[in-house]
Coordinates of C-alpha atoms and ligand atoms in Angstrom, one line a residue:
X11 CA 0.0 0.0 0.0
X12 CA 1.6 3.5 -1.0
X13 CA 1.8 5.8 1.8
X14 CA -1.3 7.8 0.4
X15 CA -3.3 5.0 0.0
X16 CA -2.5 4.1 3.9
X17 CA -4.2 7.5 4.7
X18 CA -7.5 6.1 4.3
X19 CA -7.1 3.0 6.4
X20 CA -7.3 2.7 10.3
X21 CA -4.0 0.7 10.1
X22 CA -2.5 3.8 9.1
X23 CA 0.0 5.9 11.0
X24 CA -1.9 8.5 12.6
X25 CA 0.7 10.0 14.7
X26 CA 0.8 13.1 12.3
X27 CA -0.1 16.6 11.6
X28 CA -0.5 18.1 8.0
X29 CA 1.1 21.0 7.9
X30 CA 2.3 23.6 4.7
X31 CA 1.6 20.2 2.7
X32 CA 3.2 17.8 4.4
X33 CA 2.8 14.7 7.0
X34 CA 4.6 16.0 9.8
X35 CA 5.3 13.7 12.5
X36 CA 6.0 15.8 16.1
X37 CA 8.1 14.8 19.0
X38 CA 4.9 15.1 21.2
X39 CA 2.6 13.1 23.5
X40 CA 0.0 11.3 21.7
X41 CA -3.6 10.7 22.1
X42 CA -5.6 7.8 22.5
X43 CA -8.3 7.0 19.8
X44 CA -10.7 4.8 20.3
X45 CA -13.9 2.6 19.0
X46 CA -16.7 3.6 21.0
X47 CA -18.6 0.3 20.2
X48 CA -15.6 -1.7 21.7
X49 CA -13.6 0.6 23.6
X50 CA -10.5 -0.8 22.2
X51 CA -7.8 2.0 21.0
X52 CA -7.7 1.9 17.3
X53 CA -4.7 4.5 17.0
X54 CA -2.9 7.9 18.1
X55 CA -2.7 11.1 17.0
X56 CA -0.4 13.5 18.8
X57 CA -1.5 16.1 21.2
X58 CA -0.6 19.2 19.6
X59 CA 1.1 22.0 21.4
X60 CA 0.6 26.2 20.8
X61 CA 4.1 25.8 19.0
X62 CA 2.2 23.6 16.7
X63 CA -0.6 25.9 16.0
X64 CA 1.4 28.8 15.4
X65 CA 3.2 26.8 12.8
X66 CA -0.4 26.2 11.3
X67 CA -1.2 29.6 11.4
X68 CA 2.2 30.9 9.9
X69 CA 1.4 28.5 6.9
X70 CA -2.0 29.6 6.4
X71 CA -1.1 33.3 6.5
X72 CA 1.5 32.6 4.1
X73 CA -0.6 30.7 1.9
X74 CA -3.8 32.5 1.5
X75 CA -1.7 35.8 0.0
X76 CA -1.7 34.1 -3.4
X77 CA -4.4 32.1 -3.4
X78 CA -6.8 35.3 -2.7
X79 CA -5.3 36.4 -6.5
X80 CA -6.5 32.9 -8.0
X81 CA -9.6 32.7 -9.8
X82 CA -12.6 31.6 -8.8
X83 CA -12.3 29.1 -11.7
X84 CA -9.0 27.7 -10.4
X85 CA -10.4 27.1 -6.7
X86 CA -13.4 25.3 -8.1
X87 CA -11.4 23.0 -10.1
X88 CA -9.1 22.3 -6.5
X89 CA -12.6 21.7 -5.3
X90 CA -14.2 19.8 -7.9
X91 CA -10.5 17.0 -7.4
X92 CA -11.7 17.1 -4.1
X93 CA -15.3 16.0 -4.5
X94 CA -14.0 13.1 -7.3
X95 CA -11.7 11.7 -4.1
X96 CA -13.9 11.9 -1.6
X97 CA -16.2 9.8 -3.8
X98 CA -13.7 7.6 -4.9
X99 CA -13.1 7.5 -1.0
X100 CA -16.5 6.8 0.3
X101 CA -16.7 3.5 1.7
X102 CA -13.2 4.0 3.6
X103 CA -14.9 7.5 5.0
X104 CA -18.0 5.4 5.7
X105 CA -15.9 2.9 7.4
X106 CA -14.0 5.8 9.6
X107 CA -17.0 6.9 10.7
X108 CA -18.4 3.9 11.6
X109 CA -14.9 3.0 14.1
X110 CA -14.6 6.4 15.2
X111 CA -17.7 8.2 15.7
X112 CA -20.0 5.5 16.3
X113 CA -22.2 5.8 13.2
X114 CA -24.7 2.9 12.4
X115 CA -25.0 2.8 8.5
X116 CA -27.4 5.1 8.1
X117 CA -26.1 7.4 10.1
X118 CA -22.7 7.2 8.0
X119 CA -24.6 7.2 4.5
X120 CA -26.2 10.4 5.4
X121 CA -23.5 12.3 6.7
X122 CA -21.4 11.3 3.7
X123 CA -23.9 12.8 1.4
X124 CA -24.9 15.7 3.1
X125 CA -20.9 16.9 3.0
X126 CA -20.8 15.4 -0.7
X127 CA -23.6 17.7 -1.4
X128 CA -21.9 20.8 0.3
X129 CA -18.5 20.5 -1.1
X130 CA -20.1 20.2 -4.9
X131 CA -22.2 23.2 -4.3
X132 CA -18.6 25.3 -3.8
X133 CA -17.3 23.0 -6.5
X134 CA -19.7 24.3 -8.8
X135 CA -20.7 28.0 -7.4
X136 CA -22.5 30.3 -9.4
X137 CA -20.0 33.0 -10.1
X138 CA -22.8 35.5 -10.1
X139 CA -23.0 35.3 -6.2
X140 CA -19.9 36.8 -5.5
X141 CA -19.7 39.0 -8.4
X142 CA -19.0 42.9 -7.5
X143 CA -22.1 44.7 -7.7
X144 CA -22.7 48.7 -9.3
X145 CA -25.0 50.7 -6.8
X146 CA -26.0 54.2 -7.5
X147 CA -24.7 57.1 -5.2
X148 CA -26.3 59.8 -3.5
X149 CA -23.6 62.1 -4.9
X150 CA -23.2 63.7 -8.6
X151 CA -20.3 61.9 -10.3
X152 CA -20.4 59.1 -8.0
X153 CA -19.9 55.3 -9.0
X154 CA -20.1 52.7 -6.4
X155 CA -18.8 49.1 -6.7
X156 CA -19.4 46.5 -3.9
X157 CA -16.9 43.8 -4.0
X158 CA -16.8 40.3 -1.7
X159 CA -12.9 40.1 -0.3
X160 CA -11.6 37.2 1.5
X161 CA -11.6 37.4 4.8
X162 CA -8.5 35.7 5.1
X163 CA -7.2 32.7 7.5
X164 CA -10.6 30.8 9.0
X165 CA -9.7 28.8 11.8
X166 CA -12.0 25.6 12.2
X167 CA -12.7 23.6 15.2
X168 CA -16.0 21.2 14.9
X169 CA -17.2 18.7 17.2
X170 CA -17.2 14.8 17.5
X171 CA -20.9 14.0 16.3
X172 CA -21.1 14.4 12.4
X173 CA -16.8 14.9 12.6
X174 CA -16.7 14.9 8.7
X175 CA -19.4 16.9 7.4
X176 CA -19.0 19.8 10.0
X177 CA -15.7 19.9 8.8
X178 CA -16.6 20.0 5.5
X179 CA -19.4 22.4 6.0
X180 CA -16.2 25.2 6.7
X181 CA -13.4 24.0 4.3
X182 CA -15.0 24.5 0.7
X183 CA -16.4 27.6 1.7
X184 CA -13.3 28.6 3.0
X185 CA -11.1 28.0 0.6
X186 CA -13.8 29.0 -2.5
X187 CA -13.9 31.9 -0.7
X188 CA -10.1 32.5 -0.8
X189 CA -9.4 31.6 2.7
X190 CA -6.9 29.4 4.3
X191 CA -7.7 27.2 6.9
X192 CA -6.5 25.4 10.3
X193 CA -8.4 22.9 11.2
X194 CA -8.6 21.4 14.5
X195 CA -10.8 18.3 15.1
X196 CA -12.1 17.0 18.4
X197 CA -10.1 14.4 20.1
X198 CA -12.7 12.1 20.0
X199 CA -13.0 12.1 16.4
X200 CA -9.7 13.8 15.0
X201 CA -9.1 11.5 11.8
X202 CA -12.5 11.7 10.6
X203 CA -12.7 15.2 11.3
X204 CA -9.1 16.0 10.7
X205 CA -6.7 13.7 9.2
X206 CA -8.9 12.0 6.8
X207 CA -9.8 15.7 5.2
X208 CA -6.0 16.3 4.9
X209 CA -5.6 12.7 2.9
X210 CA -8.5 14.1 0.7
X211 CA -7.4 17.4 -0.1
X212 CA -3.5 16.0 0.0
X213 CA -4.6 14.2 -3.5
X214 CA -5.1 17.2 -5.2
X215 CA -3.5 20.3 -6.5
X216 CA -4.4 22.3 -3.6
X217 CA -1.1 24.2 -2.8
X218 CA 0.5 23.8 0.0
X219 CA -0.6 25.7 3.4
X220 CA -3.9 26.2 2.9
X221 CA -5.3 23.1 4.3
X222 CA -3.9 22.9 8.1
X223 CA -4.7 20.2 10.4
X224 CA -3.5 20.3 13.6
X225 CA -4.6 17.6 16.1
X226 CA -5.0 18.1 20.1
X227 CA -7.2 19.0 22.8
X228 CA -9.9 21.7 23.4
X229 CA -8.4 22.1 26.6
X230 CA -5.0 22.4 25.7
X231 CA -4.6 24.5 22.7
X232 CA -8.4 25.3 21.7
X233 CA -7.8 28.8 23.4
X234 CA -4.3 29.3 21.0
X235 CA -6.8 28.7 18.2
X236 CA -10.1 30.6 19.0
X237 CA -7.7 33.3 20.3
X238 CA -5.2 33.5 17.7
X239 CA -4.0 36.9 16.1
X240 CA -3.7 35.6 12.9
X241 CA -7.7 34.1 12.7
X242 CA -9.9 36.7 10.8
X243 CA -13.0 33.7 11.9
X244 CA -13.5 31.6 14.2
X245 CA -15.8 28.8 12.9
X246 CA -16.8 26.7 16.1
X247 CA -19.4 23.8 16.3
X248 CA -19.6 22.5 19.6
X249 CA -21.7 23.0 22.9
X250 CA -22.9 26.7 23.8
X251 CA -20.5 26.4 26.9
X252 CA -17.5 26.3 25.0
X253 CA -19.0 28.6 22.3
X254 CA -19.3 31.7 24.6
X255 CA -15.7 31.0 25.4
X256 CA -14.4 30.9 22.1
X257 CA -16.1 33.5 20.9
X258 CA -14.7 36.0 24.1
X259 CA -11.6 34.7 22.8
X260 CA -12.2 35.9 19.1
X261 CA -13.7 38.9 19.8
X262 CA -10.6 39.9 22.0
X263 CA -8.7 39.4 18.8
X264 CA -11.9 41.3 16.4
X265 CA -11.8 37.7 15.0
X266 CA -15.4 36.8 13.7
X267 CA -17.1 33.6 15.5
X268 CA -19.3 32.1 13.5
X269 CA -20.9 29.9 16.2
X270 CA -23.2 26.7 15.9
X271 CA -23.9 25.7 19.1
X272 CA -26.4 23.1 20.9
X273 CA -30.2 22.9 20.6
X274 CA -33.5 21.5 22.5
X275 CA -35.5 20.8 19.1
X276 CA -39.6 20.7 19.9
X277 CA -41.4 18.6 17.6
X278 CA -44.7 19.4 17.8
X279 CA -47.7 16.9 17.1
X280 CA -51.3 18.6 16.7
X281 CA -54.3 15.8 17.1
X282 CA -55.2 15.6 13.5
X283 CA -52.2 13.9 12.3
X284 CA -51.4 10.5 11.2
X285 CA -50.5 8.6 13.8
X286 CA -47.8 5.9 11.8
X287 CA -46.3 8.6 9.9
X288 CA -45.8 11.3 12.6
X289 CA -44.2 8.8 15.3
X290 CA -42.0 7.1 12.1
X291 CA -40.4 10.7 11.5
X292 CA -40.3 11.2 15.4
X293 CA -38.3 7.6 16.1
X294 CA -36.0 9.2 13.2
X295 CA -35.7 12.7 15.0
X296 CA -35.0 11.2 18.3
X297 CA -33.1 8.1 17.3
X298 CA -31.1 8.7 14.4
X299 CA -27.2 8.7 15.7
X300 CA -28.3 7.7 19.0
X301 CA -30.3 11.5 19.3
X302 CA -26.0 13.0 19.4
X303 CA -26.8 15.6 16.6
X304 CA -28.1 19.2 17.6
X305 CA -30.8 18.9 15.5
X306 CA -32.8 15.9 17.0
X307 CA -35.7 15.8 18.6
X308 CA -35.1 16.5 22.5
X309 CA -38.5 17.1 23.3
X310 CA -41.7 15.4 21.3
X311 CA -44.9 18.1 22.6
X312 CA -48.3 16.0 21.5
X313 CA -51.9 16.8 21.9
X314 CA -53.3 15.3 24.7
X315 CA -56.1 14.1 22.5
X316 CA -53.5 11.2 20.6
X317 CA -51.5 11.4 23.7
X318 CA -51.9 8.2 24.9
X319 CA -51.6 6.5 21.5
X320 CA -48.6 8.3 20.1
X321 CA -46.7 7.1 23.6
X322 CA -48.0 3.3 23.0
X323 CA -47.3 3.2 19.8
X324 CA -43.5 4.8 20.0
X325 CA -42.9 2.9 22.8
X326 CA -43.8 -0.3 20.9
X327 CA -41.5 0.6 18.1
X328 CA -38.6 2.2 20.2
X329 CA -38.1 -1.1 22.5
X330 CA -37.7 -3.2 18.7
X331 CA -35.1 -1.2 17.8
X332 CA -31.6 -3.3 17.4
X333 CA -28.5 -1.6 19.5
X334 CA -25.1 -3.2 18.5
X335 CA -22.0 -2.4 17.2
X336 CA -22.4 0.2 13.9
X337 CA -19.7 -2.7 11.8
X338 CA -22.9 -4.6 11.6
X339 CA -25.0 -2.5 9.3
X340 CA -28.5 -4.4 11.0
X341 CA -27.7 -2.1 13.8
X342 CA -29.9 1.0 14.1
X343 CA -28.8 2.7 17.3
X344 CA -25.0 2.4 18.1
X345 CA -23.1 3.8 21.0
X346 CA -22.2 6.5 22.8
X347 CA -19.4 8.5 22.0
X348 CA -17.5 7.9 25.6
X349 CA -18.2 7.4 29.2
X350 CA -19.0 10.6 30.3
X351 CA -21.6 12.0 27.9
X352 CA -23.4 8.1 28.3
X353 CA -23.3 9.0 32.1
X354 CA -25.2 12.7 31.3
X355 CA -27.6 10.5 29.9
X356 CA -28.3 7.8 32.3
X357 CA -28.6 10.5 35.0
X358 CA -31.2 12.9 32.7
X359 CA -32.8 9.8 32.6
X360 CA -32.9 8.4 36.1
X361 CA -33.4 12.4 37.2
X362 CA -36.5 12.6 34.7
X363 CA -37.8 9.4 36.5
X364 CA -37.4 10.8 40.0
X365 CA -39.2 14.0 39.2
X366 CA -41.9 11.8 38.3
X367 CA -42.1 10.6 34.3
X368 CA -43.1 6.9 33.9
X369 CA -40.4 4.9 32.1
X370 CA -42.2 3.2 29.3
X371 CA -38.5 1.3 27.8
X372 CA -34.8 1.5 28.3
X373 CA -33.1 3.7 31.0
X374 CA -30.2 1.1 31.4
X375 CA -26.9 0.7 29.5
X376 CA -24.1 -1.8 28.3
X377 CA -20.5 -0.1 27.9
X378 CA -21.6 2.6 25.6
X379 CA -24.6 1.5 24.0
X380 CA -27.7 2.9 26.2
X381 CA -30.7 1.4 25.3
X382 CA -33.7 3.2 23.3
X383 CA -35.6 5.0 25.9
X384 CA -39.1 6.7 26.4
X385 CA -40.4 8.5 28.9
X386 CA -43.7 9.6 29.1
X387 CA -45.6 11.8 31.6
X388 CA -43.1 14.2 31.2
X389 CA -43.0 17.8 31.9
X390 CA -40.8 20.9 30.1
X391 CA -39.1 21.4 33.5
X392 CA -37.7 17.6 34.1
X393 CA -34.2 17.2 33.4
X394 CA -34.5 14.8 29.9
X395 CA -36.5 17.9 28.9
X396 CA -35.0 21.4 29.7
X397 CA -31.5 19.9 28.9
X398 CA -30.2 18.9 25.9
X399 CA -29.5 15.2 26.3
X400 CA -27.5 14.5 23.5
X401 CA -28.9 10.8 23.8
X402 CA -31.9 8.2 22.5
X403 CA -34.1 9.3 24.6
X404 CA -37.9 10.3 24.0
X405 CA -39.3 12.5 26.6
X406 CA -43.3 12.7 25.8
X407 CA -44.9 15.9 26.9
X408 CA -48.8 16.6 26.6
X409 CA -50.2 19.7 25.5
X410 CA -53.8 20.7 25.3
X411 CA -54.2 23.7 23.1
X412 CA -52.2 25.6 20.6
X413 CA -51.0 28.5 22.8
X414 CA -49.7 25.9 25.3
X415 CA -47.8 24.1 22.6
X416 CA -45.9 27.2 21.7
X417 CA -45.2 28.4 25.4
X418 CA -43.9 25.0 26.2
X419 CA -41.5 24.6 23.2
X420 CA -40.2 28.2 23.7
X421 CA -39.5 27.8 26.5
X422 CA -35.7 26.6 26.5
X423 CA -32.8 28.9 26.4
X424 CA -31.9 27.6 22.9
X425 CA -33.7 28.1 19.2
X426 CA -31.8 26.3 16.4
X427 CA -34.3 23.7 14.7
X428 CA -37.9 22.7 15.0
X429 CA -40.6 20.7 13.9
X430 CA -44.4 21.2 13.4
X431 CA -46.3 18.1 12.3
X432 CA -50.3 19.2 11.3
X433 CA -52.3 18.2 8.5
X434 CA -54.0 21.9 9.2
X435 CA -51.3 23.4 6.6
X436 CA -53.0 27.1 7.6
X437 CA -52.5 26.3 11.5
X438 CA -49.2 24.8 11.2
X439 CA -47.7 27.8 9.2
X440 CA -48.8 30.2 12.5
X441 CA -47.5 27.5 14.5
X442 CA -44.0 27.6 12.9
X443 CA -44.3 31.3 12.6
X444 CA -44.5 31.5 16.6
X445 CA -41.9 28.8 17.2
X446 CA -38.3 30.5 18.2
X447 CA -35.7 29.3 16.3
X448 CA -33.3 29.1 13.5
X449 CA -35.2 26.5 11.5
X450 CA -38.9 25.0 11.8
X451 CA -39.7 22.3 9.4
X452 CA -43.3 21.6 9.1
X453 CA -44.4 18.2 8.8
X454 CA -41.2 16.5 9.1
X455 CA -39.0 16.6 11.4
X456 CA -35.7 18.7 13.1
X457 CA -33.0 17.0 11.1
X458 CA -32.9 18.5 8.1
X459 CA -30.0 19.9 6.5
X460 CA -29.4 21.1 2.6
X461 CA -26.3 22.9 1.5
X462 CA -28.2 25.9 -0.3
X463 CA -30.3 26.7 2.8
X464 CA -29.2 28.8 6.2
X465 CA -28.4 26.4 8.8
X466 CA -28.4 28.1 12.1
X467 CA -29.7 29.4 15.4
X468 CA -31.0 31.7 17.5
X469 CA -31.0 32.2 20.8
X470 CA -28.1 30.4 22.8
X471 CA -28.0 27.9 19.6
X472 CA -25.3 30.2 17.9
X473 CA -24.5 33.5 16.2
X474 CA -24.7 33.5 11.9
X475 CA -25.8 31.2 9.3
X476 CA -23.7 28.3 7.3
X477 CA -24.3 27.1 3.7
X478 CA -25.0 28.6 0.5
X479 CA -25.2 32.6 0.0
X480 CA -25.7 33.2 3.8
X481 CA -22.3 32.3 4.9
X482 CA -21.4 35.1 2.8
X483 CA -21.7 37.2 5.8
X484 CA -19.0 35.1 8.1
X485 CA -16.3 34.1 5.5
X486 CA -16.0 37.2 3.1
X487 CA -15.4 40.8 3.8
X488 CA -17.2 43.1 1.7
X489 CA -15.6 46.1 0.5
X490 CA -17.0 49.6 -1.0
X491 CA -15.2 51.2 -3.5
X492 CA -16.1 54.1 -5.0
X493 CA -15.0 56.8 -8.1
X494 CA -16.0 60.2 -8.5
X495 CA -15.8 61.0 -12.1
X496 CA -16.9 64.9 -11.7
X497 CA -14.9 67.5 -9.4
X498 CA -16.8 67.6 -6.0
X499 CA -18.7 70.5 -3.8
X500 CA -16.9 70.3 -0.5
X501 CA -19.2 72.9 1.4
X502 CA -17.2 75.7 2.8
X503 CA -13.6 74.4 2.2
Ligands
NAP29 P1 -17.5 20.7 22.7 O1 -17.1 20.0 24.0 O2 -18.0 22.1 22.9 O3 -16.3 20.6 21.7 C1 -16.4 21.1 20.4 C2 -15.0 21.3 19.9 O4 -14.4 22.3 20.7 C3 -14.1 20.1 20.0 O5 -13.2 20.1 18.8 C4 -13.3 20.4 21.2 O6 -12.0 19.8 21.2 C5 -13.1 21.9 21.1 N1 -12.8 22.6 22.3 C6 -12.9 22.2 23.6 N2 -12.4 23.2 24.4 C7 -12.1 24.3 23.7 C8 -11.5 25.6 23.9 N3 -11.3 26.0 25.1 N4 -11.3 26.4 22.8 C9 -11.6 26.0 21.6 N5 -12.0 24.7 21.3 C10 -12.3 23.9 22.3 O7 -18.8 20.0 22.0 P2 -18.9 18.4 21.7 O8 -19.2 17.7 22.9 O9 -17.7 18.0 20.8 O10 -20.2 18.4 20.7 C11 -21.5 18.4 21.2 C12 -22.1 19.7 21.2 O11 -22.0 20.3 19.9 C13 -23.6 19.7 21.5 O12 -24.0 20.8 22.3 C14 -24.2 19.9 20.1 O13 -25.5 20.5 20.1 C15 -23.3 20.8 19.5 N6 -23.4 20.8 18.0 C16 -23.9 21.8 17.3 C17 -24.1 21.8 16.0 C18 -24.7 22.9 15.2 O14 -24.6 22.9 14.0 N7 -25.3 23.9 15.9 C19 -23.7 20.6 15.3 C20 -23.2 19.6 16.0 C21 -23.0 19.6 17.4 P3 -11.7 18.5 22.1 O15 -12.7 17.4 21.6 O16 -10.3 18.2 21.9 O17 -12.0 18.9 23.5

């Protein structure tokens, strides 16, 4: 196997950084990575140090001077190499993600397409949406052209749960844009959000520097990267916790954060739905990579009319589905990323349970894999409820009228997606209108992601919008330049 091809495999030396273009391997203390499903370590990446950073940065910096001149033409074609490996690629990034993160297959197929679909949108951007635009000036002899700069060196740090598409959703962008990047993935997850990027992009005529990963803790270097002089954006995914600290961090620096942070997703079920279609799409929102993605359901809020029957029949269906290691694609929920977010879980659960919901399945565990779990008789105040579990877990929470459906899911401190399910299209539309936050999908479900459409939050879910035209705003600096063509009246000088 040539040393590229070795990139792809878990076999592979992972003891490396990819820095300025090349596999650097640094005298530094290594960290552990492991398969959640077994708990066995699979490899070791090294614990990078500020040192290592700066280098990162210095490259970037470097870098991004030239590619800022290149055509838009000549980054799409970089990027255009890049979505032909990543295809070629797909079952061994299928495969990472299934060892490393935990994904079932589902789960992995999913994620693979949604950042195939983002990184072909850059490939193939419609020039017109950067193009400098003429306005007309207030002033006589005045011509005004707006043009969308670079904003330079976008530093990237995403989280362990979708580890290669949250990458992803930064890096075309990025470098479309004109940007460099560092990139620096969770050490839960840092070859499928890290590594594995670097052996994509290595494969193509990217020039060197632009691309930077960097592997290592949050708690170790994540402040040398959120507060580094040389980031013009800050690009976090993560929990709001860590957010608000990264973005203190950039703003000390007038970096822009572009945050994505957690969510509490409502999914709303009026009385006249169908009942096997609306609890199919709610064991999806809920269940779907073990409920670890922002966008899941935390919180199902159903009319107390199909109350009783939307809790039978998800319970019936929850307690059937199979838990087991992702390598066997049967599975449908997998495990847990690690010890400590399975523990947040099991005590929402057993918390939830003392505050008084009745435990219709699950609540127990076996190493990482916790088992499917529903609670019903739940309130918005119990623990499963007003935090974000990050876990399979269904907490079932009655509502009797319209205005109490919207009080209760509003009332979380976050706001990034939503769902309304009503066959009532007229009433659903004012229900979504009143519901705070980012995104509301009516009749579907939370998870929903396209890369032409803002994905965001409000609230404490995060600060700007990703995809399409509306990251614009976070990865681009806009510029006025203007020309006076006839001599000016300066008043009285
Ligand atoms: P996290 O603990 O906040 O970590 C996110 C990233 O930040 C990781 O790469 C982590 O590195 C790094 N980090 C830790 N401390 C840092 C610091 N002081 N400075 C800079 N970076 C630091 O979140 P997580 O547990 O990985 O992910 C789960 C959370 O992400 C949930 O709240 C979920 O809702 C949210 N999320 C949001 C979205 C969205 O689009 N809104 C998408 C997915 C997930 P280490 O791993 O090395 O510590």
């Amino acid at each position: 196997m040539s040393v590229q091809e070795e990139r792809y495999s878990i076999e592979a030396d992972w003891n490396v950084f990819y820095i300025d273009g090349e596999w650097v391997t640094p005298d530094r203390s290594t960290i552990d990575v492991q398969n959640p499903a077994t708990q066995e370590v699979f490899a070791e990446v090294p614990a990078g140090q500020p040192d290592d950073v700066e280098d990162a940065f210095d490259a970037a910096v470097e870098a991004q001077k030239e590619w800022s001149n290149t055509s838009l033409e000549e980054r799409k074609k970089v990027l255009q190499q890049a979505v032909d490996v990543m295809k070629s690629r797909r079952q061994e990034v299928m495969d990472m993600l299934a060892i490393e993160a935990g994904s079932t297959m589902p789960k992995s197929m999913g994620e693979f397409e949604t950042a195939r679909q983002t990184i072909e949108y850059w490939a193939n951007l419609d020039p017109e949406l950067i193009a400098d635009r003429e306005l007309e000036s207030d002033f006589s002899g005045k011509t005004s052209r707006i043009v969308k700069e670079p904003q330079g060196v976008i530093a990237v740090i995403p989280p362990w749960n979708w580890p290669f598409h949250l990458a992803i959703r930064s890096i075309p962008p990025a470098l479309a844009l004109g940007n460099s990047v560092v990139l620096k993935p969770s050490s839960e997850t840092p070859i499928s959000g890290g590594l594995l990027l670097a052996s994509i992009f290595a494969e193509t005529d990217l020039p060197d520097g632009l691309l930077n990963v960097i592997t290592g803790k949050g708690s170790e270097i994540g402040d040398d990267i959120a507060g580094n002089n040389d980031a013009d954006v800050v690009a976090f995914t993560g929990s709001t916790e860590v957010g608000r600290r990264v973005a203190r961090l950039a703003a000390d620096q007038l970096s822009f954060p572009a945050l994505e942070l957690g969510g509490n997703a409502p999914y709303v079920v009026t009385e006249d739905v169908d009942l096997d279609e609306v609890v199919t799409a709610g064991m999806f929102g809920t269940f779907y990579h073990q409920g670890q993605i922002c966008i899941s359901t935390n919180r199902h809020l159903v009319h107390e009319d199909i109350y009783d029957d939307y809790v039978k029949e998800f319970t019936a269906r929850a307690s059937e589905l199979p838990v087991g290691d992702p390598q066997d694609t049967q599975n449908l929920i997998g495990p847990i990323i690690n010890e400590s977010q399975r523990d947040k879980i099991i005590n929402f659960i057993q918390e939830s349970v003392d505050q008084g919901a009745t435990l219709e399945t699950g609540g127990g565990y076996d190493g990482l894999f916790v088992e499917p779990t529903v609670l019903s008789d739940a309130t918005n105040e119990m623990s499963a409820s007003c935090n974000e579990h990050f876990g399979p877990v269904a907490p079932i929470i009655p509502f009797s009228n319209d205005e109490e459906a919207i009080r209760i899911a509003n009332d979380t401190e976050f706001g990034l997606s939503s769902a309304v399910r009503c066959d009532d299209w007229e009433r659903a539309r004012k229900l979504a209108d009143e519901i705070e936050a980012g995104m509301v999908h009516i009749n579907d479900q939370p998870i929903h992601e396209e890369a032409t459409m803002p994905f965001g939050g409000v609230k404490m879910s995060g600060m700007g919008r990703f995809h399409g035209e509306w990251i614009l705003d976070e990865f681009t600096e806009t510029k006025w330049i203007s020309e006076q063509h006839e001599p000016r009246d300066y008043l009285v000088f």
